[in-house]
PDB file of C-alpha atoms in Angstrom:
ATOM      1  CA  LEU A   1       5.142  12.655 -10.207  1.00 65.00           C
ATOM      2  CA  ASP A   2       7.929  11.705  -8.838  1.00 66.00           C
ATOM      3  CA  HIS A   3       8.179  14.889  -6.348  1.00 69.00           C
ATOM      4  CA  THR A   4       4.648  14.388  -5.557  1.00 70.00           C
ATOM      5  CA  LEU A   5       4.867  10.702  -4.800  1.00 76.00           C
ATOM      6  CA  THR A   6       8.327  10.703  -3.241  1.00 74.00           C
ATOM      7  CA  CYS A   7       9.580  13.957  -2.062  1.00 70.00           C
ATOM      8  CA  CYS A   8       7.411  16.186  -1.380  1.00 71.00           C
ATOM      9  CA  THR A   9       7.542  17.824   1.792  1.00 70.00           C
ATOM     10  CA  ALA A  10       4.050  19.122   2.149  1.00 70.00           C
ATOM     11  CA  PRO A  11       2.080  16.854   5.088  1.00 71.00           C
ATOM     12  CA  GLY A  12       1.122  13.159   4.725  1.00 80.00           C
ATOM     13  CA  GLN A  13       3.772  11.998   1.942  1.00 82.00           C
ATOM     14  CA  ALA A  14       6.421  11.161   4.183  1.00 85.00           C
ATOM     15  CA  TYR A  15       4.201   9.784   7.014  1.00 88.00           C
ATOM     16  CA  ILE A  16       1.916   7.310   4.925  1.00 89.00           C
ATOM     17  CA  TRP A  17       4.934   6.060   3.530  1.00 90.00           C
ATOM     18  CA  GLY A  18       6.081   6.000   7.290  1.00 91.00           C
ATOM     19  CA  LEU A  19       3.446   3.532   8.163  1.00 91.00           C
ATOM     20  CA  ALA A  20       3.707   1.513   5.455  1.00 92.00           C
ATOM     21  CA  ARG A  21       7.127   0.726   5.886  1.00 94.00           C
ATOM     22  CA  ASN A  22       6.696   0.001   9.545  1.00 94.00           C
ATOM     23  CA  LEU A  23       3.427  -2.206   8.562  1.00 94.00           C
ATOM     24  CA  TRP A  24       6.263  -4.231   6.282  1.00 93.00           C
ATOM     25  CA  LEU A  25       8.887  -4.651   8.496  1.00 94.00           C
ATOM     26  CA  PHE A  26       6.390  -5.969  11.043  1.00 92.00           C
ATOM     27  CA  ALA A  27       5.918  -8.974   8.873  1.00 89.00           C
ATOM     28  CA  TYR A  28       9.685  -8.813   6.513  1.00 90.00           C
ATOM     29  CA  SER A  29      13.083  -7.830   6.776  1.00 85.00           C
ATOM     30  CA  GLY A  30      14.370  -4.628   4.005  1.00 86.00           C
ATOM     31  CA  TRP A  31      12.008  -2.187   3.414  1.00 89.00           C
ATOM     32  CA  TYR A  32      12.303  -1.364  -0.890  1.00 85.00           C
ATOM     33  CA  LYS A  33      11.962   2.748  -0.657  1.00 86.00           C
ATOM     34  CA  PRO A  34       9.473   3.420  -3.252  1.00 89.00           C
ATOM     35  CA  THR A  35      10.608   5.115  -5.751  1.00 86.00           C
ATOM     36  CA  ALA A  36       8.487   6.619  -8.955  1.00 86.00           C
ATOM     37  CA  SER A  37       9.213   3.891 -11.106  1.00 86.00           C
ATOM     38  CA  SER A  38       8.700   1.181  -8.754  1.00 87.00           C
ATOM     39  CA  ILE A  39       5.209   2.668  -8.278  1.00 88.00           C
ATOM     40  CA  LEU A  40       4.761   2.948 -11.781  1.00 89.00           C
ATOM     41  CA  GLU A  41       5.657  -1.098 -11.955  1.00 90.00           C
ATOM     42  CA  CYS A  42       4.386  -2.283  -9.080  1.00 88.00           C
ATOM     43  CA  GLY A  43       2.396  -4.361 -10.953  1.00 90.00           C
ATOM     44  CA  ALA A  44       5.593  -6.174 -11.987  1.00 91.00           C
ATOM     45  CA  ILE A  45       7.443  -6.585  -8.968  1.00 89.00           C
ATOM     46  CA  SER A  46       8.438  -9.660  -7.976  1.00 90.00           C
ATOM     47  CA  LEU A  47      10.415 -10.051  -4.908  1.00 90.00           C
ATOM     48  CA  ARG A  48      12.850 -12.626  -3.687  1.00 87.00           C
ATOM     49  CA  SER A  49      12.901 -15.091  -0.673  1.00 84.00           C
ATOM     50  CA  THR A  50      16.555 -15.747   0.893  1.00 83.00           C
ATOM     51  CA  THR A  51      16.691 -18.882  -0.940  1.00 88.00           C
ATOM     52  CA  GLY A  52      16.186 -17.457  -4.488  1.00 86.00           C
ATOM     53  CA  ALA A  53      12.766 -18.159  -5.096  1.00 91.00           C
ATOM     54  CA  THR A  54       9.677 -15.726  -5.759  1.00 90.00           C
ATOM     55  CA  ASP A  55       8.068 -14.575  -2.483  1.00 90.00           C
ATOM     56  CA  THR A  56       4.552 -14.081  -3.913  1.00 91.00           C
ATOM     57  CA  ALA A  57       3.330 -13.389  -0.827  1.00 92.00           C
ATOM     58  CA  ALA A  58       6.009 -10.569  -0.408  1.00 92.00           C
ATOM     59  CA  SER A  59       5.443  -9.487  -3.813  1.00 92.00           C
ATOM     60  CA  ARG A  60       1.346  -9.329  -3.671  1.00 93.00           C
ATOM     61  CA  LEU A  61       1.721  -7.485  -0.440  1.00 94.00           C
ATOM     62  CA  TYR A  62       4.426  -4.935  -1.866  1.00 93.00           C
ATOM     63  CA  ARG A  63       2.767  -4.429  -5.060  1.00 94.00           C
ATOM     64  CA  ILE A  64      -0.849  -3.885  -2.675  1.00 94.00           C
ATOM     65  CA  LEU A  65       1.107  -1.462  -0.507  1.00 93.00           C
ATOM     66  CA  LEU A  66       2.750   0.459  -3.022  1.00 94.00           C
ATOM     67  CA  SER A  67      -0.155   0.696  -5.291  1.00 94.00           C
ATOM     68  CA  LYS A  68      -2.454   1.460  -2.655  1.00 94.00           C
ATOM     69  CA  PHE A  69      -0.797   4.042  -0.714  1.00 92.00           C
ATOM     70  CA  ALA A  70       0.789   6.036  -3.888  1.00 92.00           C
ATOM     71  CA  TYR A  71      -2.969   6.549  -4.843  1.00 93.00           C
ATOM     72  CA  LEU A  72      -3.749   7.693  -1.143  1.00 91.00           C
ATOM     73  CA  ILE A  73      -1.264  10.451  -0.838  1.00 88.00           C
ATOM     74  CA  TRP A  74      -2.020  11.563  -4.758  1.00 87.00           C
ATOM     75  CA  LYS A  75      -5.653  12.118  -3.448  1.00 87.00           C
ATOM     76  CA  LEU A  76      -4.199  14.000  -0.513  1.00 84.00           C
ATOM     77  CA  CYS A  77      -2.055  16.365  -2.947  1.00 82.00           C
ATOM     78  CA  CYS A  78      -5.401  16.843  -4.973  1.00 82.00           C
ATOM     79  CA  GLU A  79      -7.549  17.978  -2.014  1.00 80.00           C
ATOM     80  CA  ARG A  80      -4.406  20.430  -1.386  1.00 77.00           C
ATOM     81  CA  HIS A  81      -4.339  21.725  -4.037  1.00 75.00           C
ATOM     82  CA  ILE A  82      -8.049  21.571  -6.057  1.00 80.00           C
ATOM     83  CA  LYS A  83     -10.150  22.166  -2.702  1.00 71.00           C
ATOM     84  CA  HIS A  84      -7.201  24.211  -1.080  1.00 65.00           C
ATOM     85  CA  THR A  85      -7.648  22.011   2.145  1.00 62.00           C
ATOM     86  CA  ASN A  86      -4.900  21.922   4.685  1.00 61.00           C
ATOM     87  CA  LEU A  87      -4.715  19.252   7.433  1.00 56.00           C
ATOM     88  CA  LYS A  88      -3.834  21.358  10.368  1.00 57.00           C
ATOM     89  CA  VAL A  89      -4.506  20.400  13.825  1.00 49.00           C
ATOM     90  CA  SER A  90      -4.755  16.390  13.932  1.00 62.00           C
ATOM     91  CA  PHE A  91      -3.421  15.747  10.929  1.00 75.00           C
ATOM     92  CA  GLU A  92      -1.599  12.775  11.897  1.00 79.00           C
ATOM     93  CA  THR A  93      -4.626  11.102  13.301  1.00 84.00           C
ATOM     94  CA  GLU A  94      -6.456  12.263  10.196  1.00 84.00           C
ATOM     95  CA  LEU A  95      -3.805  10.505   8.121  1.00 86.00           C
ATOM     96  CA  CYS A  96      -3.718   7.552  10.324  1.00 88.00           C
ATOM     97  CA  ASN A  97      -7.508   6.911   9.911  1.00 91.00           C
ATOM     98  CA  ARG A  98      -7.468   7.079   6.675  1.00 90.00           C
ATOM     99  CA  TRP A  99      -4.344   4.825   5.923  1.00 91.00           C
ATOM    100  CA  SER A 100      -5.932   2.329   8.397  1.00 94.00           C
ATOM    101  CA  SER A 101      -9.443   2.387   6.203  1.00 95.00           C
ATOM    102  CA  THR A 102      -7.386   2.573   2.729  1.00 94.00           C
ATOM    103  CA  ILE A 103      -5.635  -1.042   4.105  1.00 95.00           C
ATOM    104  CA  GLN A 104      -8.955  -2.417   5.867  1.00 96.00           C
ATOM    105  CA  CYS A 105     -10.879  -1.750   2.849  1.00 96.00           C
ATOM    106  CA  ARG A 106      -7.909  -3.726   0.296  1.00 95.00           C
ATOM    107  CA  TYR A 107      -8.018  -6.345   3.532  1.00 96.00           C
ATOM    108  CA  ASP A 108     -11.575  -6.494   3.288  1.00 96.00           C
ATOM    109  CA  LEU A 109     -11.749  -6.593  -0.780  1.00 96.00           C
ATOM    110  CA  ASP A 110      -9.404  -9.763  -0.682  1.00 95.00           C
ATOM    111  CA  TRP A 111     -11.630 -11.901   1.446  1.00 96.00           C
ATOM    112  CA  ALA A 112     -14.820 -10.717  -0.198  1.00 96.00           C
ATOM    113  CA  MET A 113     -13.139 -11.801  -3.703  1.00 96.00           C
ATOM    114  CA  THR A 114     -12.499 -15.301  -2.396  1.00 95.00           C
ATOM    115  CA  ASN A 115     -16.633 -15.811  -2.776  1.00 95.00           C
ATOM    116  CA  ASP A 116     -17.351 -18.437  -4.957  1.00 94.00           C
ATOM    117  CA  CYS A 117     -19.839 -16.330  -6.180  1.00 95.00           C
ATOM    118  CA  PHE A 118     -16.876 -14.625  -8.772  1.00 93.00           C
ATOM    119  CA  GLY A 119     -16.734 -17.970 -11.193  1.00 93.00           C
ATOM    120  CA  LYS A 120     -13.633 -18.295 -12.384  1.00 93.00           C
ATOM    121  CA  LYS A 121     -12.381 -14.806 -11.079  1.00 93.00           C
ATOM    122  CA  THR A 122     -12.504 -16.274  -7.205  1.00 94.00           C
ATOM    123  CA  LEU A 123      -9.372 -15.140  -5.468  1.00 94.00           C
ATOM    124  CA  ASP A 124      -8.094 -18.235  -3.917  1.00 94.00           C
ATOM    125  CA  GLY A 125      -7.986 -18.263  -0.335  1.00 94.00           C
ATOM    126  CA  LYS A 126      -4.677 -19.347   0.195  1.00 95.00           C
ATOM    127  CA  VAL A 127      -3.391 -16.137  -1.679  1.00 94.00           C
ATOM    128  CA  ALA A 128      -5.320 -14.362   0.424  1.00 94.00           C
ATOM    129  CA  ALA A 129      -4.268 -16.099   3.413  1.00 95.00           C
ATOM    130  CA  GLN A 130      -0.647 -15.926   2.618  1.00 94.00           C
ATOM    131  CA  THR A 131      -0.893 -12.142   1.695  1.00 92.00           C
ATOM    132  CA  TRP A 132      -2.181 -10.639   4.898  1.00 94.00           C
ATOM    133  CA  ASN A 133      -1.803 -13.442   7.949  1.00 91.00           C
ATOM    134  CA  SER A 134       1.772 -12.506   7.958  1.00 87.00           C
ATOM    135  CA  ILE A 135       0.560  -8.744   9.171  1.00 86.00           C
TER     136      ILE A 135
END
């Protein structure tokens, strides 16, 4: 698991984490390089602001980035091994498109979850705004 998600030299893994890093650095300082343990425990990660208080927006965005892109990297690995496909000529374009689609789908999901039709499970619009407005 560690090799596939953080160390593999096959096309895709380093590129996807690089895009995630760039997105993170657009809004926040200091990228926390993903490790196998940080990916596995990403649901419990809590980042602190410079004042020492929990930064809920940053924590939520970091958890989303880790979980979504770890899953994308895993899917790419499975495609390579099971389907015996390799991204060749335009792999960066394909990876960038899949990366963008992944983050856009999550963004859309968060905003859709703010609809009152979900009752008690409705996501507070302030939470969605705090998570996504920085990027």
